[in-house]
Coordinates of C-alpha atoms in Angstrom, one line a residue:
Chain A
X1 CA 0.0 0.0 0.0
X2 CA 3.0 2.6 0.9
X3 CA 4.8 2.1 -2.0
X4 CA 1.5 2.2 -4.3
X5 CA 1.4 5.4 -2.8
X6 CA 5.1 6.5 -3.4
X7 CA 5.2 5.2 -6.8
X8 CA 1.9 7.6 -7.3
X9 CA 3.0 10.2 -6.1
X10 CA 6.2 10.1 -6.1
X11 CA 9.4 12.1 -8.0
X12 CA 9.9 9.8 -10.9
X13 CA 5.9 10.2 -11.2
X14 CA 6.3 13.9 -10.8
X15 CA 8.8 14.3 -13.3
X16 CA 6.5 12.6 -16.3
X17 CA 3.4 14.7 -14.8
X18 CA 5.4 17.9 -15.3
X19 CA 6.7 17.0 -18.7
X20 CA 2.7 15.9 -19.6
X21 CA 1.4 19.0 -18.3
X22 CA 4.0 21.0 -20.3
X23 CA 3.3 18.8 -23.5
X24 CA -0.6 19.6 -22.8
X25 CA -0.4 23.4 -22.6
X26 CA 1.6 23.7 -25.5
X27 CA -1.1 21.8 -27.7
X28 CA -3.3 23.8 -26.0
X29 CA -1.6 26.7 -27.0
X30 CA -2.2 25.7 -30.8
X31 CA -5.6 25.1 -30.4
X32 CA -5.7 28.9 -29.8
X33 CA -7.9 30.8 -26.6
X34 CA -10.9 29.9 -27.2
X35 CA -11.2 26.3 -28.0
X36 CA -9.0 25.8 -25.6
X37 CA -11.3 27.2 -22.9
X38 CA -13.8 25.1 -24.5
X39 CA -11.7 22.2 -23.6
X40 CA -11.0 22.4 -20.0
X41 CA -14.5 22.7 -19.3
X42 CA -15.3 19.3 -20.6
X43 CA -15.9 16.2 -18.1
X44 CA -12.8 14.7 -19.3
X45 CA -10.5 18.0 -18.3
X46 CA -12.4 18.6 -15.2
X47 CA -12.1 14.8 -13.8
X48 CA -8.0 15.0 -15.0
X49 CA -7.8 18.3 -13.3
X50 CA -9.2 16.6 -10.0
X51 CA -7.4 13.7 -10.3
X52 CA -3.9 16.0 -10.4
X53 CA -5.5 18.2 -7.1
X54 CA -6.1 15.1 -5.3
X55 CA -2.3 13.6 -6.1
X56 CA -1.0 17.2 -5.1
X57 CA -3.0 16.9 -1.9
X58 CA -1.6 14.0 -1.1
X59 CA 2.2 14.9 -1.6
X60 CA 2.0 18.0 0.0
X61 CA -0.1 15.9 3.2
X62 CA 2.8 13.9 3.2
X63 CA 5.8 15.9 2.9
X64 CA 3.6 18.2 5.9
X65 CA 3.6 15.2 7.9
X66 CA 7.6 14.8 7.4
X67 CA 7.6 18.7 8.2
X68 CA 9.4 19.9 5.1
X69 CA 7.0 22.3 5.1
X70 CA 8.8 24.3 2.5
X71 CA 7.2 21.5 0.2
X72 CA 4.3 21.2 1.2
X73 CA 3.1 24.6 0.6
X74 CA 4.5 24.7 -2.9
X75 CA 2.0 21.8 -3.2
X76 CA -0.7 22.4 -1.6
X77 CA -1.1 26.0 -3.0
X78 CA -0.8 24.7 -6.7
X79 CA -4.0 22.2 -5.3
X80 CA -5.5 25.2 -4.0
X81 CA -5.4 27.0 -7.5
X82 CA -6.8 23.8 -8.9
X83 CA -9.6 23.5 -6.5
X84 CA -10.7 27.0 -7.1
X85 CA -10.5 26.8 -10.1
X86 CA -12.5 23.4 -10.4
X87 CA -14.8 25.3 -7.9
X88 CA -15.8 28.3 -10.6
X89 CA -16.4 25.9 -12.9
X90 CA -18.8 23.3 -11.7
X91 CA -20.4 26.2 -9.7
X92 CA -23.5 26.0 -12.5
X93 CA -23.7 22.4 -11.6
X94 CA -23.7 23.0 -8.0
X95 CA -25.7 26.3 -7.4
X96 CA -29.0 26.0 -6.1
X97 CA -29.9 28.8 -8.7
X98 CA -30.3 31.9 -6.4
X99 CA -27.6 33.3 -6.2
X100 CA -27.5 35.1 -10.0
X101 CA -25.7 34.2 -13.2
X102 CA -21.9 33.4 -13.4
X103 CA -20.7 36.3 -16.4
X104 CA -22.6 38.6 -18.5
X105 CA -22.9 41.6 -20.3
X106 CA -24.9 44.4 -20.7
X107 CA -24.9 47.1 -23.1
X108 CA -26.0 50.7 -22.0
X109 CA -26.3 54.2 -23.4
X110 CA -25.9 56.9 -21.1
X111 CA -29.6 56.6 -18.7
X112 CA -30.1 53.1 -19.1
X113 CA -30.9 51.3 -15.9
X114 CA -30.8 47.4 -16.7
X115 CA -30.4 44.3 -14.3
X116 CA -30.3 41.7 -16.9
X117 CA -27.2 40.2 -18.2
X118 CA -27.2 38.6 -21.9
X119 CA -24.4 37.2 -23.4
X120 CA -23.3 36.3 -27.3
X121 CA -21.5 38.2 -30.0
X122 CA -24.1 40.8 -30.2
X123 CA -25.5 40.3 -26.7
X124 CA -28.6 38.5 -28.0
X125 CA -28.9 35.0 -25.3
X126 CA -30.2 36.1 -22.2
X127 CA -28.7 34.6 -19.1
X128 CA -30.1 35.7 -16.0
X129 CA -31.1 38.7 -13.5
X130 CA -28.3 40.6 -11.6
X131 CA -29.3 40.9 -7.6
X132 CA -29.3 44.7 -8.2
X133 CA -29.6 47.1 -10.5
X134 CA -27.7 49.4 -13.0
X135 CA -27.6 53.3 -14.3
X136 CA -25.2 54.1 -16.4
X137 CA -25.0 57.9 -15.5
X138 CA -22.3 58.9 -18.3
X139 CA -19.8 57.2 -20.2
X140 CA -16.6 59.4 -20.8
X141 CA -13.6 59.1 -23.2
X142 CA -10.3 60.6 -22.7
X143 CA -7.3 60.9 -25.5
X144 CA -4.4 61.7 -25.5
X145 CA -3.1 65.4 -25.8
X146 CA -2.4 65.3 -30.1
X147 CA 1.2 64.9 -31.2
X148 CA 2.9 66.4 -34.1
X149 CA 2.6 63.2 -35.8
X150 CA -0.8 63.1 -35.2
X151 CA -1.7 66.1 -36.7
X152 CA 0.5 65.7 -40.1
X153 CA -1.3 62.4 -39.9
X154 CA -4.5 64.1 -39.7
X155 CA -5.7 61.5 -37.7
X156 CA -7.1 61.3 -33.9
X157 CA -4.3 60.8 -31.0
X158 CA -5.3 57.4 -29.4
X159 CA -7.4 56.6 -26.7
X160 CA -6.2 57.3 -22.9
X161 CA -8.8 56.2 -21.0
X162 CA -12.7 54.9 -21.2
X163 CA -14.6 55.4 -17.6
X164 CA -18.7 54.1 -17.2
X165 CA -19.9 56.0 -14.0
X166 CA -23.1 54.3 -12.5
X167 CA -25.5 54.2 -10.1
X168 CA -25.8 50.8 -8.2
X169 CA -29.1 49.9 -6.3
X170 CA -29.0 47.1 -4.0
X171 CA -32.6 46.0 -3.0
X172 CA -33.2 47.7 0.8
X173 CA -30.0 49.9 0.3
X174 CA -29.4 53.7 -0.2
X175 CA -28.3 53.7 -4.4
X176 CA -24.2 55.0 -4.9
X177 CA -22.0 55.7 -7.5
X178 CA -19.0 53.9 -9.2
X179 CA -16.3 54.5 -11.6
X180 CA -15.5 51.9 -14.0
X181 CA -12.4 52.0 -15.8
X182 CA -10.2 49.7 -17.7
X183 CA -7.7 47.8 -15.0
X184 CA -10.1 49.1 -12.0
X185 CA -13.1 46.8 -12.1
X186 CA -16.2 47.9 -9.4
X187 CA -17.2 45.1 -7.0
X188 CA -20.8 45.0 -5.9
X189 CA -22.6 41.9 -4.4
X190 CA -20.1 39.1 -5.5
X191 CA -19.6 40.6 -9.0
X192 CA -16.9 42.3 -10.7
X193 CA -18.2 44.6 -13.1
X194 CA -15.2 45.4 -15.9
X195 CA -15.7 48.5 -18.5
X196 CA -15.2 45.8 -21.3
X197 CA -15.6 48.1 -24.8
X198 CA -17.8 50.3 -26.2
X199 CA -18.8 51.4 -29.3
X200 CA -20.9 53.8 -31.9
X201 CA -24.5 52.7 -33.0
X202 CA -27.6 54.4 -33.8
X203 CA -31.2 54.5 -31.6
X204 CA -34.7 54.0 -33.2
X205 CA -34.6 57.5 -33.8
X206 CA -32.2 57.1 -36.1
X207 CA -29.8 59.4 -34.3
X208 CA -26.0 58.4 -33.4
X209 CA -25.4 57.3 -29.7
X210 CA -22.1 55.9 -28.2
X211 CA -23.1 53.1 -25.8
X212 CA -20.7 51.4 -23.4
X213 CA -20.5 47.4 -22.8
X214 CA -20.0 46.3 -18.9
X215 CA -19.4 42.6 -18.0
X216 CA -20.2 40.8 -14.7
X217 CA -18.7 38.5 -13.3
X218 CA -19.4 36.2 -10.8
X219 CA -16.5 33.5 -9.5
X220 CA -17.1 31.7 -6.2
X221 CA -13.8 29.8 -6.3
X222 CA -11.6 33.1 -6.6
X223 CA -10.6 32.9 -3.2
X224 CA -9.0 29.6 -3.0
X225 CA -7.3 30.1 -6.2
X226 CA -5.9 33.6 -4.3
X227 CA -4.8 31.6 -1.3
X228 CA -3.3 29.0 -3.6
X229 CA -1.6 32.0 -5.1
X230 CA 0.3 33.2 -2.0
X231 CA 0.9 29.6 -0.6
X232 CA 2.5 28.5 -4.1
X233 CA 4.9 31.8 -3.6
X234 CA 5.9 31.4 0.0
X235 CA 6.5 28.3 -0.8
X236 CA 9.2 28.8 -3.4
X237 CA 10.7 31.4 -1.3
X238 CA 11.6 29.1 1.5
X239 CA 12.4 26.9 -1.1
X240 CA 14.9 28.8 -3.1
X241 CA 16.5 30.2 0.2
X242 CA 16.6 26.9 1.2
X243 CA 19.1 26.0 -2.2
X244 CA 20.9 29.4 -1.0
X245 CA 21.8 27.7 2.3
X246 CA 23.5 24.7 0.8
X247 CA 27.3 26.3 0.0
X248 CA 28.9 25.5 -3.3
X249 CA 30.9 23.2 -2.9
X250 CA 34.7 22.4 -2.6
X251 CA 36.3 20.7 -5.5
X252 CA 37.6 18.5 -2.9
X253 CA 35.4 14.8 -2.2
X254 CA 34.6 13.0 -5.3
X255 CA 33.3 9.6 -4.8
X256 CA 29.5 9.0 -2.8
X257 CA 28.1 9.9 -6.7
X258 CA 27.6 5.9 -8.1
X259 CA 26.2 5.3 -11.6
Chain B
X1 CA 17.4 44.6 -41.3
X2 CA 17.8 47.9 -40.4
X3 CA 20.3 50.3 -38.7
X4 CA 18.6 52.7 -36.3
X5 CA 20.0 56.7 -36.8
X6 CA 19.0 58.1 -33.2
X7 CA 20.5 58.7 -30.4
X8 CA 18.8 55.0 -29.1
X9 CA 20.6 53.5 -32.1
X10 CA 23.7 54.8 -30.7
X11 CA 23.3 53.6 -27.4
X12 CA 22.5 50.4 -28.3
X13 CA 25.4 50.0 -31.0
X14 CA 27.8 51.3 -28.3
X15 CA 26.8 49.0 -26.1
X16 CA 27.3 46.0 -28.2
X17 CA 30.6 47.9 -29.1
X18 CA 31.5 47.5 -25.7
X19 CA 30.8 43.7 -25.0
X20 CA 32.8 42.6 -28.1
X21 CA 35.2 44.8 -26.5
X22 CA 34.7 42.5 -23.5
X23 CA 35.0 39.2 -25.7
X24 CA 38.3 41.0 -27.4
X25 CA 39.9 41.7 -24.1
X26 CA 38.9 38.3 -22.6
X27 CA 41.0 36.4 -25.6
X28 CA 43.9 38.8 -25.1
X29 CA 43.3 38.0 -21.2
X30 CA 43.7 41.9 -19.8
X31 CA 42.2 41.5 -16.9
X32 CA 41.3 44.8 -15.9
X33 CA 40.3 45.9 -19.4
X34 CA 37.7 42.9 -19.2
X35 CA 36.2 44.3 -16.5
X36 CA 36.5 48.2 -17.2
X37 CA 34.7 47.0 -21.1
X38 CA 32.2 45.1 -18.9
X39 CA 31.3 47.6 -16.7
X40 CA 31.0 50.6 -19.2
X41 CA 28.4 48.2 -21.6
X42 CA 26.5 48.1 -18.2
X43 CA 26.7 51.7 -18.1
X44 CA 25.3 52.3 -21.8
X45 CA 22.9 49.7 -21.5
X46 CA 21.6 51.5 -18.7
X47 CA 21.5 55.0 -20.6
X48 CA 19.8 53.3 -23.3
X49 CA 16.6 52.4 -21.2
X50 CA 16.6 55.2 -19.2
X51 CA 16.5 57.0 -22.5
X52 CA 14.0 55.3 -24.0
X53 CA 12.0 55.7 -20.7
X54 CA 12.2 59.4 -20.8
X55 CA 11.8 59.9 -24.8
X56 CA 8.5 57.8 -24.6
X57 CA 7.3 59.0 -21.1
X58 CA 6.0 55.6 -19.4
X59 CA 8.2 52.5 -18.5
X60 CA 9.8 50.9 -21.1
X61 CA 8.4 47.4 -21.0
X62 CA 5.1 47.7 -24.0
X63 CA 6.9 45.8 -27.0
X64 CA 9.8 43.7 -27.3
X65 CA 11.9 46.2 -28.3
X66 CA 12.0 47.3 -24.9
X67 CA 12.1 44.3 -23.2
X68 CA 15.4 43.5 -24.9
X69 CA 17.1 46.4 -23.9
X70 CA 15.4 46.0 -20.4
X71 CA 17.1 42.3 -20.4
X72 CA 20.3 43.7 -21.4
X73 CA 20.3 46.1 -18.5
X74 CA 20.2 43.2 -16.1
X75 CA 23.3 41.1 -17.3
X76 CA 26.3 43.0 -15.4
X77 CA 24.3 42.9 -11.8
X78 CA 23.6 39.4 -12.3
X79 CA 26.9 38.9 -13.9
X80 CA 28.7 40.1 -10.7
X81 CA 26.4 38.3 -8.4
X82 CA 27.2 34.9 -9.9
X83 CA 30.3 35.6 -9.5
X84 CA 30.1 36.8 -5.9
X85 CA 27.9 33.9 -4.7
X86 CA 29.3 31.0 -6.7
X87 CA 32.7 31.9 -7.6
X88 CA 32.8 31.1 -11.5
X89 CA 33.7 34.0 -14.0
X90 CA 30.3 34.2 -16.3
X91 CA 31.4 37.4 -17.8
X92 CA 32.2 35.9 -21.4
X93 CA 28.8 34.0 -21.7
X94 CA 27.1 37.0 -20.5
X95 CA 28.9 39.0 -23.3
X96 CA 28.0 36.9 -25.8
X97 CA 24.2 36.3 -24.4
X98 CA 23.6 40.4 -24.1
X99 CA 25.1 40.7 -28.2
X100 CA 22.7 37.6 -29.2
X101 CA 19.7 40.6 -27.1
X102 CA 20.8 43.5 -28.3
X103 CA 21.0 42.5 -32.0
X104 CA 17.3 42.5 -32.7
X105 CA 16.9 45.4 -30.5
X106 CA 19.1 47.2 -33.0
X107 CA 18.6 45.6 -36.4
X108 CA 15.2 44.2 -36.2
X109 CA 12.8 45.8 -34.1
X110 CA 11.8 49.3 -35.1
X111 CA 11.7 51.8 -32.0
X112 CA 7.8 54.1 -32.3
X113 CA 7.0 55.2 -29.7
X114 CA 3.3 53.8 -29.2
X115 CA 1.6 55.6 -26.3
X116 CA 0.1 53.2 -23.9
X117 CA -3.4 51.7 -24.4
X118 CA -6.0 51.8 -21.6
X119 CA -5.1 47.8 -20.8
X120 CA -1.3 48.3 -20.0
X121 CA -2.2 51.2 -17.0
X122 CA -2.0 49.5 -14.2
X123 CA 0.5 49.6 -11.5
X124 CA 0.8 45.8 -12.5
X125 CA 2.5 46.3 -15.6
X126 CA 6.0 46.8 -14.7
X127 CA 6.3 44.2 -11.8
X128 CA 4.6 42.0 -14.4
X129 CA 7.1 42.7 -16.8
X130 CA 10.3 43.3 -14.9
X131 CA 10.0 40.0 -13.4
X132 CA 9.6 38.0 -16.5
X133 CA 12.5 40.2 -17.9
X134 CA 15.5 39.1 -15.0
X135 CA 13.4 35.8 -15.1
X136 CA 14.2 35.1 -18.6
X137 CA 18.2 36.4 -18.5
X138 CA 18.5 34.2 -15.1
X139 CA 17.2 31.1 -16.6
X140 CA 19.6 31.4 -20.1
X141 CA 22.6 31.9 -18.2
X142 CA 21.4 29.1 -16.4
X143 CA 21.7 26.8 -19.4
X144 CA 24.9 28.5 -20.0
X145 CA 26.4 27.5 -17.2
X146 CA 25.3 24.3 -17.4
X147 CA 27.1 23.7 -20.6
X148 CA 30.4 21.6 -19.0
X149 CA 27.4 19.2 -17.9
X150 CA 27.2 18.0 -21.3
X151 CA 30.6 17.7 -22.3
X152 CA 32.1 13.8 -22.2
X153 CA 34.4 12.9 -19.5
X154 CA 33.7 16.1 -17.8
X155 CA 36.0 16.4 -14.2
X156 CA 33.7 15.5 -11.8
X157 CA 34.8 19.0 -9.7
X158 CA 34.0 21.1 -12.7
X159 CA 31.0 18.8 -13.3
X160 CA 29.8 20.0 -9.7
X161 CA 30.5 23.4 -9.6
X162 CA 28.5 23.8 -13.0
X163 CA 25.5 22.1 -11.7
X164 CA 25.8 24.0 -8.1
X165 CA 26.0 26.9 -9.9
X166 CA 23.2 26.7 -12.7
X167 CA 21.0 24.8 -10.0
X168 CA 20.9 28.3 -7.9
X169 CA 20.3 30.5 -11.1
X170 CA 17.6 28.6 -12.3
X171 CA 15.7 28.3 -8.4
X172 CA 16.1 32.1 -8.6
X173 CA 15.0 32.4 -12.0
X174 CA 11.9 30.1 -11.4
X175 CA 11.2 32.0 -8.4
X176 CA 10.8 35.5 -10.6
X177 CA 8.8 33.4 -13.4
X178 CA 6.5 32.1 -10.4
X179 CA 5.7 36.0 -9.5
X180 CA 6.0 37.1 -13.2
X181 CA 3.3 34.5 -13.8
X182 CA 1.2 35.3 -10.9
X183 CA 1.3 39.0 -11.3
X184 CA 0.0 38.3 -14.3
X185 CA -2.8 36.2 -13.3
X186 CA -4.2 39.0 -10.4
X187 CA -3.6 41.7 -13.1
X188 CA -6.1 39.5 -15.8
X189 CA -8.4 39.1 -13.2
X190 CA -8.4 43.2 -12.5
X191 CA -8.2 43.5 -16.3
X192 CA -9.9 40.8 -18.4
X193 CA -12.1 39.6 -16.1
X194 CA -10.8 36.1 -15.6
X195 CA -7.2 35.0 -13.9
X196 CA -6.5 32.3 -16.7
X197 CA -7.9 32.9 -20.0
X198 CA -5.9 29.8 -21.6
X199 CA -4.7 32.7 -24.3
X200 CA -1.5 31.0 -26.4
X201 CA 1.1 32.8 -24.6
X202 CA -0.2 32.0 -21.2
X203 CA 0.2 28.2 -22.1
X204 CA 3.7 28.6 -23.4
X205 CA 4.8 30.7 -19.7
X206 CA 2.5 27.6 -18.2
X207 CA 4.6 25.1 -20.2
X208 CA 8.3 26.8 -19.3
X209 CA 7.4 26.6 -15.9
X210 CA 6.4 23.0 -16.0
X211 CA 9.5 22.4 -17.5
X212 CA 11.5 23.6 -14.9
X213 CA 9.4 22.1 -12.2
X214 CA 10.2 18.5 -13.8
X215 CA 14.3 19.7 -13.9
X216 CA 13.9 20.1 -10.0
X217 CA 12.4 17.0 -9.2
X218 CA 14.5 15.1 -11.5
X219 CA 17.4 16.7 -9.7
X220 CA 15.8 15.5 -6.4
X221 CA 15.1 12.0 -7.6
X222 CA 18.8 11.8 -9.9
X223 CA 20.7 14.0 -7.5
X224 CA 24.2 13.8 -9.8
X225 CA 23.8 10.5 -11.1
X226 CA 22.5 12.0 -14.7
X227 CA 23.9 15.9 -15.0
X228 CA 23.3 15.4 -18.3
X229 CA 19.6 14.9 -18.6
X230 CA 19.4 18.1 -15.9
X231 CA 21.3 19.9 -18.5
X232 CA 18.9 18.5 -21.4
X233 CA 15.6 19.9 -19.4
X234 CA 17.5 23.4 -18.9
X235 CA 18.4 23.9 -22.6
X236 CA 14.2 22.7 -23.5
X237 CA 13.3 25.0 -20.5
X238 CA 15.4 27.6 -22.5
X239 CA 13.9 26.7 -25.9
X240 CA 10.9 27.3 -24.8
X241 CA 11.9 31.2 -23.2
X242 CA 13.5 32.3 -26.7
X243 CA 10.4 30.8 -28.4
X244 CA 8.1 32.5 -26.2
X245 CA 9.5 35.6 -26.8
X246 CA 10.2 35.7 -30.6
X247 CA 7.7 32.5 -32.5
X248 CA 5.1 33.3 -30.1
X249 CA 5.3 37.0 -30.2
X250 CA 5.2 37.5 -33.5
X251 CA 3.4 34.1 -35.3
X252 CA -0.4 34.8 -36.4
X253 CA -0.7 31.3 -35.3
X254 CA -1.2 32.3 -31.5
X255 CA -2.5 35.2 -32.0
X256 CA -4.2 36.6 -28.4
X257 CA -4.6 38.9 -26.0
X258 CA -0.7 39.3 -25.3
X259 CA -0.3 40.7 -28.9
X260 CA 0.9 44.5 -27.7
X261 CA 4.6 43.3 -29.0

C-alpha cells in the first residue's frame, strides 16, 4: 500500500506529470484561446484536473507530515489553485440557482438602468437577472493630448482612457455611485463589473449614440485560487533560500556519486 | 534589417561595441580591461533604457523592443552576483548572451513610440514585466552555465560546480517566473475579467514553468547521477523562453490577447 502510494506520487511520477502538463499546454496553446477554454470545461479536463489536485493533496499531506513544510506549501497551493478553479467551474452544476448568473454583459447608453445580463457576439442570449440594479449615468472618453505626428497624420491621438460611471441599487440599500475604468473593475454583491468596450450605434430615432458594454462576473472559487496563489509563492521562497543555504561546494570529495 | 539613426541606435550599437570589447579583451586575457569594457556596456545599456524611458514618457516594458534592452540592463548585476555567490567568471557567456539581445533590438525591431493603451495602465505592468524580464536572462545563463554538464568525460569537480551553480540561477530564475506569472494572473483578473484565460502565450509561460518544475524533481530524484539529462531539461526550458518571446510573439498562429509586442 505505501509504496502504491510512493510510486503515485512520487518524484519519478512527478517528473512525467510535469513534462505531460508541459506537452498539454503547448497543444493547448495551438488550439488557440478559445477552444482551448472550450476544452478544460469538458468532463474529461475537469475529472483530469481533480485527479492532479487530489495527487498534489496527497504529496503535500505527506511531505507536511515529514515537516518539510517548504514542500508542502509549494504543493498544496498549486492544489489550492486547482480546486478553485475546479470550484468556478462546476459552480452552474452545484448552485441552487439563487444566487444570479456566473458572467454577463450588458450594453448601455448613457440613462439606461438594466439588471439583466445577456451574453453572445451581439449580446442577443439572455442569461439571467443581476441581484441589483444598474444606471449608467455617463460614459466618458479621454485621448491623449495630439502629437505632431498626429496632426501631419491628420488623424485622432489614441485613446487614454474609457470610464462608465453608474449608479448601483441594492434591494433595501441607499443607491451610490462607481467608476469603472479599464484595470479598476467595481465590486458590488459578488460581482466584478469590468468596463469591457464600447462602441458607436444608432437609436430608433435614427440618431447616433455611443453606448458602453460592462461585463459581470461572478466567480465563487476566486478565493482559493488567491490563497493557492500566495501559498505556491511562500513556498518557493523558502524553497529557493533553502538551495541558497546549501554552500557551493569544494572541489575537494569525489566519490559517494555511483552510476 | 535595419540600422537605427537616433540617439537610441547609438546607445545600443555602443553597447554592443563594448561587449565585443569584452570578448576582445577576454581572448587577449587583460584583466582589468575585461572588466573596465564590462562595466561601461553596463553603463550604456543602462543609458539606453533610461532613454527610452524618458523619450517615450511611461516605463519601457510595452513591445519587445523594450524588453530586450530592459534584459540587457540586467546582465552585469547578475553577472557580478554569480560571481560573488558562486565563484565562477560568467562574464564571457554573459557578453556573448547580451550581443545575441541586443541584435534584434538594433537591427530588427523598429523603435515608435506607441503611447500606452488603456489595458497596459495598471501599476501591474511593470512588476509584471520586470520579473519576467530578470526571469528570462536568469534562466539562459542558467543553461549556459550548465554547458560543462554536457561535455564527455567532464572532471567531476567542474561537473559540480557547473550544476551548483546553474542549480541556484535557475531556483532564482523560477522564483521570478512564479511572481511574473502570478502577477500576471491578479492583473487579468483586475483587467480581463478572468485569472487564466488559456490565451496561447499564457500556455507557453505555463509550459516553461512545468519544464523547470520537472528539472527540479529530476534533480531530487537523480541528485548527480544523470547531469546530463538536468542539463537537457535546462536547454528545452530555454527553448521554450526564446520561443516565447520571438515564435510566439510575432506568429499569427497564436495570435491573443498578449499581442501589444
Amino acid at each position: 500500500m505505501k509504496n502504491y502510494f510512493h510510486q503515485a506520487t512520487g518524484l519519478g511520477m512527478a517528473v512525467y506529470i510535469c513534462c505531460i502538463l508541459s506537452a498539454a499546454s503547448i497543444a493547448l496553446a495551438f488550439v488557440g484561446a478559445e477552444k482551448a477554454g472550450e476544452i478544460m470545461a469538458t468532463p474529461p479536463a475537469l475529472g483530469l484536473s481533480a485527479l492532479l489536485a487530489l495527487l498534489l493533496i496527497l504529496r503535500g499531506g505527506f511531505t507536511l507530515f515529514n515537516r518539510r513544510y517548504y514542500s508542502a506549501m509549494m504543493h498544496l497551493g498549486c492544489a489550492c489553485v486547482v480546486v478553485g478553479w475546479l470550484t468556478g467551474q462546476t459552480a452552474p452544476y452545484l448552485d441552487q440557482g439563487d444566487k444570479g448568473p456566473l458572467k454577463g454583459s450588458i450594453a448601455m447608453v448613457d440613462g439606461d438602468v438594466m439588471n439583466a445580463l445577456w451574453e453572445g457576439a451581439y449580446l442577443t442570449n439572455y442569461v439571467g437577472k443581476l441581484p441589483f440594479s444598474v444606471k449608467l449615468d455617463k460614459f466618458i472618453i479621454d485621448y491623449y493630448a495630439s502629437s505632431s505626428v498626429d496632426q501631419s497624420a491628420g488623424r485622432m491621438p489614441p485613446i487614454k482612457e474609457y470610464r462608465s460611471r453608474v449608479t448601483i441599487t441594492e434591494p433595501g440599500k441607499e443607491p451610490y455611485t462607481k467608476n469603472i475604468v479599464v484595470n479598476q473593475p467595481a465590486y458590488v454583491c459578488g460581482y466584478h463589473i469590468y468596463q469591457m468596450s464600447w462602441g458607436q450605434s444608432q437609436n430608433w430615432q435614427g440618431q447616433p449614440v455611443t453606448y458602453t458594454v460592462l461585463q459581470f462576473i461572478r466567480d465563487p472559487g476566486l478565493h482559493l485560487v488567491y490563497f493557492g496563489f500566495g501559498t505556491l509563492f511562500v513556498g518557493i521562497l523558502l524553497f529557493s533560500v533553502r538551495l541558497f543555504k546549501v554552500r557551493s561546494p569544494a572541489p575537494a570529495p569525489l566519490p559517494e556519486v555511483k552510476s | 534589417m535595419m540600422i537605427k539613426t537616433t540617439l537610441q541606435g547609438g546607445l545600443i550599437y555602443l553597447t554592443m561595441v563594448f561587449f565585443i570589447a569584452t570578448l576582445v579583451a577576454s581572448a587577449l586575457r587583460q584583466r582589468m580591461l575585461i572588466k573596465g569594457f564590462w562595466a561601461a556596456g553596463f553603463l550604456t545599456a543602462v543609458s539606453a533604457v533610461l532613454w527610452r524611458g524618458i523619450h517615450t514618457g511611461h516605463p519601457p516594458m510595452q513591445n519587445l523592443f523594450e524588453f530586450f534592452l530592459c534584459m540587457a540592463a540586467f546582465l552585469w548585476p547578475l553577472s557580478r552576483l554569480s560571481s560573488w555567490k558562486n565563484g565562477i567568471d560568467t562574464t564571457v557567456k554573459d557578453a556573448v548572451l547580451g550581443l545575441c539581445i541586443l541584435f534584434p533590438a538594433g537591427f530588427v525591431f523598429g523603435e515608435e513610440v506607441r503611447r500606452l493603451p488603456p489595458a497596459l495602465q495598471s501599476s501591474l505592468f511593470v512588476p509584471h514585466v520586470a520579473s519576467y524580464v530578470a526571469g528570462y536572462i536568469m534562466l539562459a545563463r542558467a543553461a549556459l552555465m550548465a554547458l560543462p554538464m554536457l561535455k564527455k568525460g567532464c572532471p567531476p569537480a567542474e561537473m559540480r560546480s557547473a550544476e551548483a551553480a546553474s542549480r541556484q540561477t535557475v531556483v532564482v530564475g523560477f522564483l521570478l517566473i512564479t511572481i511574473g506569472l502570478v502577477l500576471g494572473s491578479l492583473w487579468g483578473k483586475i483587467c480581463w475579467g478572468h485569472y487564466w484565460q488559456w490565451d496561447p502565450k499564457e500556455m507557453w509561460s505555463l509550459a516553461t514553468w512545468m519544464v523547470y518544475a520537472g528539472y527540479f524533481h529530476l534533480r531530487l530524484k537523480t541528485g548527480m547521477r544523470q547531469p546530463r539529462l538536468l542539463a537537457v531539461f535546462l536547454w528545452i526550458g530555454l527553448l521554450f523562453v526564446v520561443l516565447t518571446l520571438t515564435w510566439i510573439n510575432l506568429s499569427h498562429l497564436f495570435s491573443g490577447m498578449h499581442n501589444y509586442a
